[in-house]
Coordinates of C-alpha atoms and ligand atoms in Angstrom, one line a residue:
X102 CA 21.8 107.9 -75.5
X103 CA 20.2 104.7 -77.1
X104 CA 19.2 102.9 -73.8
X105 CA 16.8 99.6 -74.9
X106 CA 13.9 99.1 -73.2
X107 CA 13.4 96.2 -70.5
X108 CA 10.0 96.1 -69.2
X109 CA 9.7 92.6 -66.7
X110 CA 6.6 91.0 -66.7
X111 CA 6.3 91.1 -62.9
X112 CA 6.5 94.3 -61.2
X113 CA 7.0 95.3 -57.6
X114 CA 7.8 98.7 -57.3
X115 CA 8.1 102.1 -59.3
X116 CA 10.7 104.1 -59.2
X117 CA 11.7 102.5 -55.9
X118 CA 7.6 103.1 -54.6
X119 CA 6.1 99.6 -53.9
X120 CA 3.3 99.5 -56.3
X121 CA 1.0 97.5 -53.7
X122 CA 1.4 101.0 -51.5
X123 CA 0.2 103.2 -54.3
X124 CA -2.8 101.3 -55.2
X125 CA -3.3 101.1 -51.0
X126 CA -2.7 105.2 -51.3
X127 CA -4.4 106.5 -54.4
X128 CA -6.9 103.4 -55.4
X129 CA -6.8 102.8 -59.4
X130 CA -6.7 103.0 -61.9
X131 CA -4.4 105.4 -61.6
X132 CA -1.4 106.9 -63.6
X133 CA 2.5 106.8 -61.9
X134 CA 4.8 109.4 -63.2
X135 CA 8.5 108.6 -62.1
X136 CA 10.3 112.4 -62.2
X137 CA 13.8 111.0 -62.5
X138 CA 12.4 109.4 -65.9
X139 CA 11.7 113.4 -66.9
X140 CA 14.6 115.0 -65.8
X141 CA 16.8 111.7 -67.4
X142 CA 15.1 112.5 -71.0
X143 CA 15.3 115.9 -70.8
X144 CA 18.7 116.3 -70.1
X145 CA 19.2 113.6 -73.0
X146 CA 18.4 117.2 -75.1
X147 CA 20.8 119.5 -73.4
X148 CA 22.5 120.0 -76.9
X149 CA 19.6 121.7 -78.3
X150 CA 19.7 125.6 -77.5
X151 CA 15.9 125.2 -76.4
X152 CA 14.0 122.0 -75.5
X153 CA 10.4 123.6 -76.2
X154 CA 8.0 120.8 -74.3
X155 CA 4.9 120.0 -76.4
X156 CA 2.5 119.9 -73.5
X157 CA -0.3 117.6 -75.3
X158 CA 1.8 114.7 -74.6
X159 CA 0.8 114.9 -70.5
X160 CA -0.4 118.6 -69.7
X161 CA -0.9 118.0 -65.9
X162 CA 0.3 121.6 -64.1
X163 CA 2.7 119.1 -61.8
X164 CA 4.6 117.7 -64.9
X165 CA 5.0 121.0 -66.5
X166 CA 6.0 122.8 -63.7
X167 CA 8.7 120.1 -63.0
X168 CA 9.9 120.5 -66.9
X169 CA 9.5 124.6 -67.0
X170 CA 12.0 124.0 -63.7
X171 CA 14.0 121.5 -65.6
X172 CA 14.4 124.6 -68.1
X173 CA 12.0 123.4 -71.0
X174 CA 9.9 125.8 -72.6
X175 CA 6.3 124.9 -73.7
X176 CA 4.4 124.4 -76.6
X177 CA 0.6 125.1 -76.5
X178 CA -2.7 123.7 -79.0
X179 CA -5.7 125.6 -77.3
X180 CA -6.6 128.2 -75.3
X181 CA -6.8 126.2 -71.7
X182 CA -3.2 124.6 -72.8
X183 CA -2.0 128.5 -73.1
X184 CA -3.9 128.6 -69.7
X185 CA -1.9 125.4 -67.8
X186 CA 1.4 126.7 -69.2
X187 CA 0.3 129.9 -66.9
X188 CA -0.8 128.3 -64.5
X189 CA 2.2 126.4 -64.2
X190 CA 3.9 129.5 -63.9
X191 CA 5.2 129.8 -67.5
X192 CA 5.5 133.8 -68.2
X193 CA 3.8 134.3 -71.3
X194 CA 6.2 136.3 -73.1
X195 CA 10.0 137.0 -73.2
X196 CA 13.0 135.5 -75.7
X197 CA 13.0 133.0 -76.4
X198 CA 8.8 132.8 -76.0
X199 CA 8.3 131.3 -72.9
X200 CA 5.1 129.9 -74.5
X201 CA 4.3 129.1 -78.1
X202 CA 0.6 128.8 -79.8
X203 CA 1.0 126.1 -82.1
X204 CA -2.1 125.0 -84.5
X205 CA -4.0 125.4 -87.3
X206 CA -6.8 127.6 -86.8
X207 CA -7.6 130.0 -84.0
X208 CA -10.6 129.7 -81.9
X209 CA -12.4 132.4 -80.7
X210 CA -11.1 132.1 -77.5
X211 CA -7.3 131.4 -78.3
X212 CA -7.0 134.4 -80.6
X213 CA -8.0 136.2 -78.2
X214 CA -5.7 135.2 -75.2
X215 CA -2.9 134.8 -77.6
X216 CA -3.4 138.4 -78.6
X217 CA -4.4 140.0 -74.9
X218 CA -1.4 138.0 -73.0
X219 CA 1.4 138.1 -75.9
X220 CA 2.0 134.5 -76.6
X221 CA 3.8 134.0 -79.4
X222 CA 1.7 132.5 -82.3
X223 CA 3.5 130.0 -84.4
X224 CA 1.2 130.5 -87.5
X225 CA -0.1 126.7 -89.4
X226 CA -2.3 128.3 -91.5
X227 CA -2.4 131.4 -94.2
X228 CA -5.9 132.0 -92.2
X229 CA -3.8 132.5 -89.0
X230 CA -1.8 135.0 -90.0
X231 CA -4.6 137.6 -91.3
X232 CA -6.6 136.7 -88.2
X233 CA -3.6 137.7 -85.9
X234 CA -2.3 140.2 -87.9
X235 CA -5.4 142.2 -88.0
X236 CA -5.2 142.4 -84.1
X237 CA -1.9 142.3 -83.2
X238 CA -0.2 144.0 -86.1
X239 CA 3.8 144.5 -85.6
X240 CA 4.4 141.3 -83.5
X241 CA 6.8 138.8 -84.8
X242 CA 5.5 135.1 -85.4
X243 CA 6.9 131.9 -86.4
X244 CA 5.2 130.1 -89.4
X245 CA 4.9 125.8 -88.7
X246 CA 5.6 124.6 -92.7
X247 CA 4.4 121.2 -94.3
X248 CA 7.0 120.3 -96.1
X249 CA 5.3 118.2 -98.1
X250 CA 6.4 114.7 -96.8
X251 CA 5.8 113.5 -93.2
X252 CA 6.1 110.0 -91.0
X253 CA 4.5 108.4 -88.0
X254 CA 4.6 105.6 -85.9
X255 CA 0.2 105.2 -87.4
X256 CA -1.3 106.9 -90.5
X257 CA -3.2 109.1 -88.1
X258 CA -0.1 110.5 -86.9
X259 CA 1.6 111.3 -90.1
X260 CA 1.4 115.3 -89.9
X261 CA 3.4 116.1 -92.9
X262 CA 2.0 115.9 -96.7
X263 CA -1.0 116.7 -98.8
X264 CA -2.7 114.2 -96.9
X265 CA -2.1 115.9 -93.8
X266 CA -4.0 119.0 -92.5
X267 CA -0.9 120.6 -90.5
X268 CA 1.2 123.0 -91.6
X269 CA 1.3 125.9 -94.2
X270 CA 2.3 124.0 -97.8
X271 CA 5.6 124.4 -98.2
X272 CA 4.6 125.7 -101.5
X273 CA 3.0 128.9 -100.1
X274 CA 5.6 130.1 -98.3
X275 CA 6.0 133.0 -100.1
X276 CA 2.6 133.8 -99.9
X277 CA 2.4 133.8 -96.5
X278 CA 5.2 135.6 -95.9
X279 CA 3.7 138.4 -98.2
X280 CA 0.6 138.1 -96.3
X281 CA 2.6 138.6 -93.0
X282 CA 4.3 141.9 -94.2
X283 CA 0.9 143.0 -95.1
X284 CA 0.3 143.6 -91.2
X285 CA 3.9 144.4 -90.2
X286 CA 4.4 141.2 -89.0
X287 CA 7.8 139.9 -88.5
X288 CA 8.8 136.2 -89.6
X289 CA 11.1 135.5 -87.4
X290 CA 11.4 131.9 -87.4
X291 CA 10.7 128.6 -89.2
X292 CA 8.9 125.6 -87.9
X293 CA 8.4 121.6 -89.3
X294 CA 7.0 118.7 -87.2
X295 CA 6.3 115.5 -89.5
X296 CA 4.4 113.4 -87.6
X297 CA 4.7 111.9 -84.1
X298 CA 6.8 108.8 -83.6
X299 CA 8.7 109.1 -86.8
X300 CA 11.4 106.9 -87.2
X301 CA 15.2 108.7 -87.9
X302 CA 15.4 108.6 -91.7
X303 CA 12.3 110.4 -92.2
X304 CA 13.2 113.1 -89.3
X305 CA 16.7 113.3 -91.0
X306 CA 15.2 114.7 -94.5
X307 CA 13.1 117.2 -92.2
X308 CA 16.6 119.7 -91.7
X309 CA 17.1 119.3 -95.5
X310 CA 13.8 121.0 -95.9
X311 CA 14.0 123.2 -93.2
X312 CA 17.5 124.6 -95.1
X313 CA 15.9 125.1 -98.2
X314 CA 13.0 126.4 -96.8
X315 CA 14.8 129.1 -94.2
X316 CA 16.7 130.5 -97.4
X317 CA 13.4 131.0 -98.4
X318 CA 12.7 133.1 -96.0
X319 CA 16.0 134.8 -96.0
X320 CA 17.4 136.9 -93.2
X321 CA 14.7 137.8 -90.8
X322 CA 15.0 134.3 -89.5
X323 CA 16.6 134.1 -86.1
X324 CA 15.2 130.3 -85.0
X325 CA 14.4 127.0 -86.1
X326 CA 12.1 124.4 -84.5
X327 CA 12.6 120.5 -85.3
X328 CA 9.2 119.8 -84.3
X329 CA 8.4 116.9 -81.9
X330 CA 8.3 113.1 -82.9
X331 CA 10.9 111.3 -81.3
X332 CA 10.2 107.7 -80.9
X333 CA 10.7 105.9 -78.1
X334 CA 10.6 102.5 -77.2
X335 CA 7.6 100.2 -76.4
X336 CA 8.4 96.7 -76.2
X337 CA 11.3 95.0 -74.7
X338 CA 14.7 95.6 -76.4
X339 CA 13.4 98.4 -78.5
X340 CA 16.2 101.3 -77.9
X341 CA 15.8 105.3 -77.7
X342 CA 16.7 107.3 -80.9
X343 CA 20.1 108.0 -81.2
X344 CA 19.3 111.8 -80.0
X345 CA 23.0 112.6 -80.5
X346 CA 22.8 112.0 -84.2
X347 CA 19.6 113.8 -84.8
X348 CA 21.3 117.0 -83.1
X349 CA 24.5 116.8 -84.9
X350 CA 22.2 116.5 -88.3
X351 CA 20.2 119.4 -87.1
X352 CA 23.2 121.5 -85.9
X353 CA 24.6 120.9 -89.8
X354 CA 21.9 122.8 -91.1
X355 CA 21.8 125.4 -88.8
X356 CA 25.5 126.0 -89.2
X357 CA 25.0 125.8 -93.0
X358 CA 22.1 128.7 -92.2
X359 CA 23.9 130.8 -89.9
X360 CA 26.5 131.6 -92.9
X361 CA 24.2 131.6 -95.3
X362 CA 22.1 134.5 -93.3
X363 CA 25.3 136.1 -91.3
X364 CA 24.0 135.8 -88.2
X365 CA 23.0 133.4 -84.9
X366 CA 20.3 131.2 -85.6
X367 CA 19.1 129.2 -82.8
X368 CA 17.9 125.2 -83.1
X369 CA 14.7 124.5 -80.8
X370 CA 13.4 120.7 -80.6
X371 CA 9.8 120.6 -79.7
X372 CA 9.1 116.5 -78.5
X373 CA 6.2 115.3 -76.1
X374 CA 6.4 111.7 -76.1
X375 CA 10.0 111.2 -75.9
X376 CA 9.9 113.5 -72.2
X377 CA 7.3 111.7 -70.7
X378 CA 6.0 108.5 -72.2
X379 CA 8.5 106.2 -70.2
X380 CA 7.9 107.8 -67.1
X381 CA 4.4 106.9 -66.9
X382 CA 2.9 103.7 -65.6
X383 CA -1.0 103.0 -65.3
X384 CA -1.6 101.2 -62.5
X385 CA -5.1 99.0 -62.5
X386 CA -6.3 96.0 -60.4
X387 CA -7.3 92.6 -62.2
X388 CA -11.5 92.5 -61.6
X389 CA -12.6 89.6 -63.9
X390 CA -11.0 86.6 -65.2
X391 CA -12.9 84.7 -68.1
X392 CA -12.3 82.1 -70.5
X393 CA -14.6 82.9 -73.6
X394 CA -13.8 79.1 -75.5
X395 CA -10.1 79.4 -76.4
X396 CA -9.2 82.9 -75.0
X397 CA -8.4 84.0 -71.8
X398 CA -9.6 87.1 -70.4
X399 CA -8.4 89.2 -67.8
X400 CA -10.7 92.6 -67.3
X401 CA -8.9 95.3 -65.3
X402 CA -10.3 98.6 -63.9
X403 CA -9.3 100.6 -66.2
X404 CA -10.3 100.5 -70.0
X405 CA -10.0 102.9 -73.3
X406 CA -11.7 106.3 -71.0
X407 CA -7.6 106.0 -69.5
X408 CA -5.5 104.5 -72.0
X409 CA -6.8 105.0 -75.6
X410 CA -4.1 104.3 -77.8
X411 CA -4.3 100.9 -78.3
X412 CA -8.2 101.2 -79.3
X413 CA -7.1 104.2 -81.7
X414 CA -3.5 103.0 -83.4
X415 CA -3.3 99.1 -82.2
X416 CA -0.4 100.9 -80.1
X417 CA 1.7 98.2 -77.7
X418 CA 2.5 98.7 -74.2
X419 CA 4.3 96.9 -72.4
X420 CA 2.1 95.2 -69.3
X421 CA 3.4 93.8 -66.1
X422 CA 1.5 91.5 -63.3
X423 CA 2.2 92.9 -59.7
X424 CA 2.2 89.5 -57.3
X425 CA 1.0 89.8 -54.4
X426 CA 2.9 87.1 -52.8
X427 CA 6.5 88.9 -54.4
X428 CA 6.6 85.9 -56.7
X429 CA 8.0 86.8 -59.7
X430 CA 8.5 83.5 -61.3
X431 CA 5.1 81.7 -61.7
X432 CA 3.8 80.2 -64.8
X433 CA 3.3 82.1 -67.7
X434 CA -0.2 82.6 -69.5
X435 CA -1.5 84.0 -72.7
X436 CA -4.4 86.8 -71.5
X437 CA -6.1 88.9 -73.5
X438 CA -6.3 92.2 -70.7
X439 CA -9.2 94.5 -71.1
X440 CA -11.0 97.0 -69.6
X441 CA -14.6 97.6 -68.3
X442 CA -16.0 99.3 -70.8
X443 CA -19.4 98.4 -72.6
X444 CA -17.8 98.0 -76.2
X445 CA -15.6 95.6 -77.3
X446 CA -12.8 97.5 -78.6
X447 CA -11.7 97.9 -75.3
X448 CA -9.1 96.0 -75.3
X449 CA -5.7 96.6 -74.2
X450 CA -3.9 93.9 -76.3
X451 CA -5.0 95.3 -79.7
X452 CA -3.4 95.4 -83.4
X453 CA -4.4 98.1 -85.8
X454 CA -7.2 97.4 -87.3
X455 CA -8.8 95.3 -83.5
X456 CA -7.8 92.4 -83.9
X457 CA -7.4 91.0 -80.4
X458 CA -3.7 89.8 -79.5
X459 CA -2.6 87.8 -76.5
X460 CA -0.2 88.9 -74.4
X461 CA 2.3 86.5 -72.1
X462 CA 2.0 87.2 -68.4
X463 CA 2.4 85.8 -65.3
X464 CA -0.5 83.9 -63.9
X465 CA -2.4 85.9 -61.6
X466 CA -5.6 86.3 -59.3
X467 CA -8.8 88.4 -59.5
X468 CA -7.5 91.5 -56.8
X469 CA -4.1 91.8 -58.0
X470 CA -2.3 94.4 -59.7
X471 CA -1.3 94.9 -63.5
X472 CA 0.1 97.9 -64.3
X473 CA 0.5 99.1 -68.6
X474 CA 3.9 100.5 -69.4
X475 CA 4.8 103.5 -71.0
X476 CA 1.8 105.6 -70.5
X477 CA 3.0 109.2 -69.6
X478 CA 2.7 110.4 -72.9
X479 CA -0.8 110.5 -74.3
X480 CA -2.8 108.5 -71.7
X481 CA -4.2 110.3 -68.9
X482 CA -4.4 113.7 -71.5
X483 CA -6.8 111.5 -74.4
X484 CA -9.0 110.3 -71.2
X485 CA -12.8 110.3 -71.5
X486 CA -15.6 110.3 -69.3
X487 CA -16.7 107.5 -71.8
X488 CA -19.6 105.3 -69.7
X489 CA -19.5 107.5 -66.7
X490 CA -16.2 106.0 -65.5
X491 CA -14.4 109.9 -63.6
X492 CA -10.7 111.1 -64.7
X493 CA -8.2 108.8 -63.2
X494 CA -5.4 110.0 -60.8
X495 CA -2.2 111.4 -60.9
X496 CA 1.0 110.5 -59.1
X497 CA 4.0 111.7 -59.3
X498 CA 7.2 110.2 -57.9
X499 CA 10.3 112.4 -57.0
X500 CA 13.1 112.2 -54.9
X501 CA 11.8 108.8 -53.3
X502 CA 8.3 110.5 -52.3
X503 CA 4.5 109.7 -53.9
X504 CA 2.5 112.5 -54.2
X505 CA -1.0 113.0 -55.6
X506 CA -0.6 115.6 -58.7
X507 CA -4.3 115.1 -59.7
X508 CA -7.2 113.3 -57.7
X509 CA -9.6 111.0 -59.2
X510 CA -12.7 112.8 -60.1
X511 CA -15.8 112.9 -58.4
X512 CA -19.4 112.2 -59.3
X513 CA -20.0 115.8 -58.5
X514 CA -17.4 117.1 -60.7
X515 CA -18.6 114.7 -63.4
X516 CA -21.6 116.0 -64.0
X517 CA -20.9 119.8 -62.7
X518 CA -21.6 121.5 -65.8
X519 CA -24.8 119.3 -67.0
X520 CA -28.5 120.4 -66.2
X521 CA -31.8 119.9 -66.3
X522 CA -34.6 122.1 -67.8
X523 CA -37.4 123.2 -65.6
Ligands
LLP689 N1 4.7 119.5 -82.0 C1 3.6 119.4 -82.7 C2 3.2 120.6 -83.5 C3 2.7 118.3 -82.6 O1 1.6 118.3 -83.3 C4 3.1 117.2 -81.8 C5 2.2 116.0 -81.6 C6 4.3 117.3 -81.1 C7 5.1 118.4 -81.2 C8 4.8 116.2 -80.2 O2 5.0 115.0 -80.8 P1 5.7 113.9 -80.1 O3 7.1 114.3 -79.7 O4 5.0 113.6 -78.8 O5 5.7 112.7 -81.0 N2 -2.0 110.7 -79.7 C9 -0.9 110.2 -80.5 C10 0.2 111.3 -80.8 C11 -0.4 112.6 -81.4 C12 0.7 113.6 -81.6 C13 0.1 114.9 -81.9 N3 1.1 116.0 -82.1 C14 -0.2 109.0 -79.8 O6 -0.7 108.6 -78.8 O7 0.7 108.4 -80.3

């Protein structure tokens, strides 16, 4: 599957929904979610024996209750991720795991749930394993390795090298794996995610590494992970991975495994973007437009508190005017689009670094729609309550019906867990 990416300028619907009726419905900003999107790039990973969803990406309880019925399983960060897979109706043990812990460190209150409820802890740190070893001693875990290299689409995704905090050092393998015996735990399986939108050489070396590093290990290990970082496509004409040919190098090395060890040894892909970042559409309504000498603004209702990845990597999204006369061939403009935030790096049309970039769009009027592209995977989830602006909604598309999955927050809710001292 290595569909390209065309994202018109002027939009009318999603996922056959006019986008006029959702603002109408749900007000904005507010993030679109189209399901078929979901389903399409899940089933792109059918090859894989487990697609294992890494819920960071877009953790509403809606979207992961349409993937755990699609037949993903789910990756977990914190203790309240653990909780949505739950609540989502995730079991939170079985085999495969149902539900993976998947970090670094432990807190407090994740150790404790991971231990109390049976989640299986997929170990990133020598720390981990003494801290769940000591309470849980006996259970099988999975150990996530750096293996010393690692690739993203920004330096602040790059998860693999000494540079990078993730992952046990591939070095010190054998010490953790010591350390795990020390308890009675079990290593069961193997784990590597280099970074998050990686491009395919880099991910190809990854199953070379996972080889070596599985023989390692030797034969308690039943399962390897791939990790997560599929890219996927952002501006127009940029196409999906080839996902076929990342299986088929993966499948290689798991072959290669299973008759090295004698036995099954089942492949698991772990991605977050790739599931859901196409899917999503922030919908916002043009408030301001201002010529500041040369440059033309256009300020929407929704700024870097929604959307923060261009302000963090100079990400791109694609961007689309909605007229509101259905003319989708007016005059072109370069806009700089922004939001309504009190700083200046809010700014939709960024490069790394902030310098401000135009962007070509239709001309348009102060009321109308523009809605950013590719914003189901790390938009609504990296929201902020930054200047008092609430949580934005949710909607989620499916089978030709809009239906609110989250609703915009309140000024109660907002300030619900703040006090004053008497
Ligand atoms: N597995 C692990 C252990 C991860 O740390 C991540 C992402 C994934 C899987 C999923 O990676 P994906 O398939 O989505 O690339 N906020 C950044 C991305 C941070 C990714 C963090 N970890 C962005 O907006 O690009």
């Amino acid at each position: 599957m290595t569909d390209s990416l065309t994202f018109p300028t002027s939009l009318v619907d999603i996922a056959g929904i006019a986008v006029a009726d959702l603002a109408r419905e749900f007000g904005t900003p507010t993030f679109v979610y189209d399901a078929a999107m979901i389903r399409r790039r899940l089933a792109d990973l059918a090859a894989f024996d487990h697609v294992r969803y890494a819920q960071k990406a877009c953790s509403n309880l809606a979207v992961l209750d349409l993937l755990r019925r699609g037949g993903a399983l789910v990756d977990t960060v914190s203790a309240f991720e653990v909780r949505r897979a739950l609540a989502a109706g995730y079991p939170p043990d079985g085999t495969p795991p149902p539900i993976v812990y998947t970090a670094d460190i432990f807190d407090a209150e994740s150790l404790r749930l991971v231990v109390e409820r049976g989640i299986h802890a997929n170990c990133g740190s020598p720390d981990m394993i003494d801290q769940y070893g000591r309470l849980a001693p006996n259970r099988e875990i999975t150990l996530r390795i750096n293996p010393g290299f690692g690739h993203g689409h920004s330096r602040k995704t790059n998860t693999g090298g000494e540079h990078s905090k993730h992952g046990i050092w591939h070095a010190q393998l054998g010490d953790c794996l010591a350390r795990a015996s020390r308890y009675g735990l079990r290593v069961t399986g193997l784990h590597m995610h280099i970074g998050s939108g990686a491009d395919l050489a880099h991910l190809a070396l990854v199953s070379g590494a996972m080889e070596k590093a599985a023989l390692e290990a030797g034969p308690g290990i039943g399962s390897i992970s791939a990790g997560g970082g599929l890219p996927t496509p952002y501006r127009d004409g940029e196409t999906c991975v080839d996902v076929d040919a990342y299986f088929a190098l993966w499948d290689a090395a798991r072959k290669r495994l299973e008759d090295a060890l004698a036995h099954k040894v089942s492949l698991e892909v772990e991605p977050g973007r790739y599931l859901v970042a196409e899917s999503g559409y922030l919908v916002t309504e043009l408030r301001a437009i201002k010529q500041q000498g040369g440059n033309r603004f256009y300020l929407v209702d929704a700024g870097f508190n929604n959307l923060a990845r261009p302000i963090l990597y100079g990400a791109y999204h694609p961007m689309a005017i909605v007229p509101a006369d259905g003319d989708c061939s007016r005059p072109e403009d370069d806009v700089i689009v922004g939001g309504p935030l009190c700083e200046s790096g809010d700014i939709f049309t960024q490069e790394e670094g902030g310098s401000v970039a135009a962007r070509r769009l239709p001309r348009a009027a102060v009321g109308e729609l523009l809605v950013i592209g590719c914003a189901g995977a790390y938009g609504s989830v990296m929201g902020s309550n930054y200047n008092s602006k609430p949580m934005a909604a949710e909607v989620l598309v499916a089978d030709g019906r809009a239906r609110q999955i989250r609703r915009r927050q309140t000024f109660d809710e907002l300030v619900a867990g703040e006090s004053i001292p008497d």
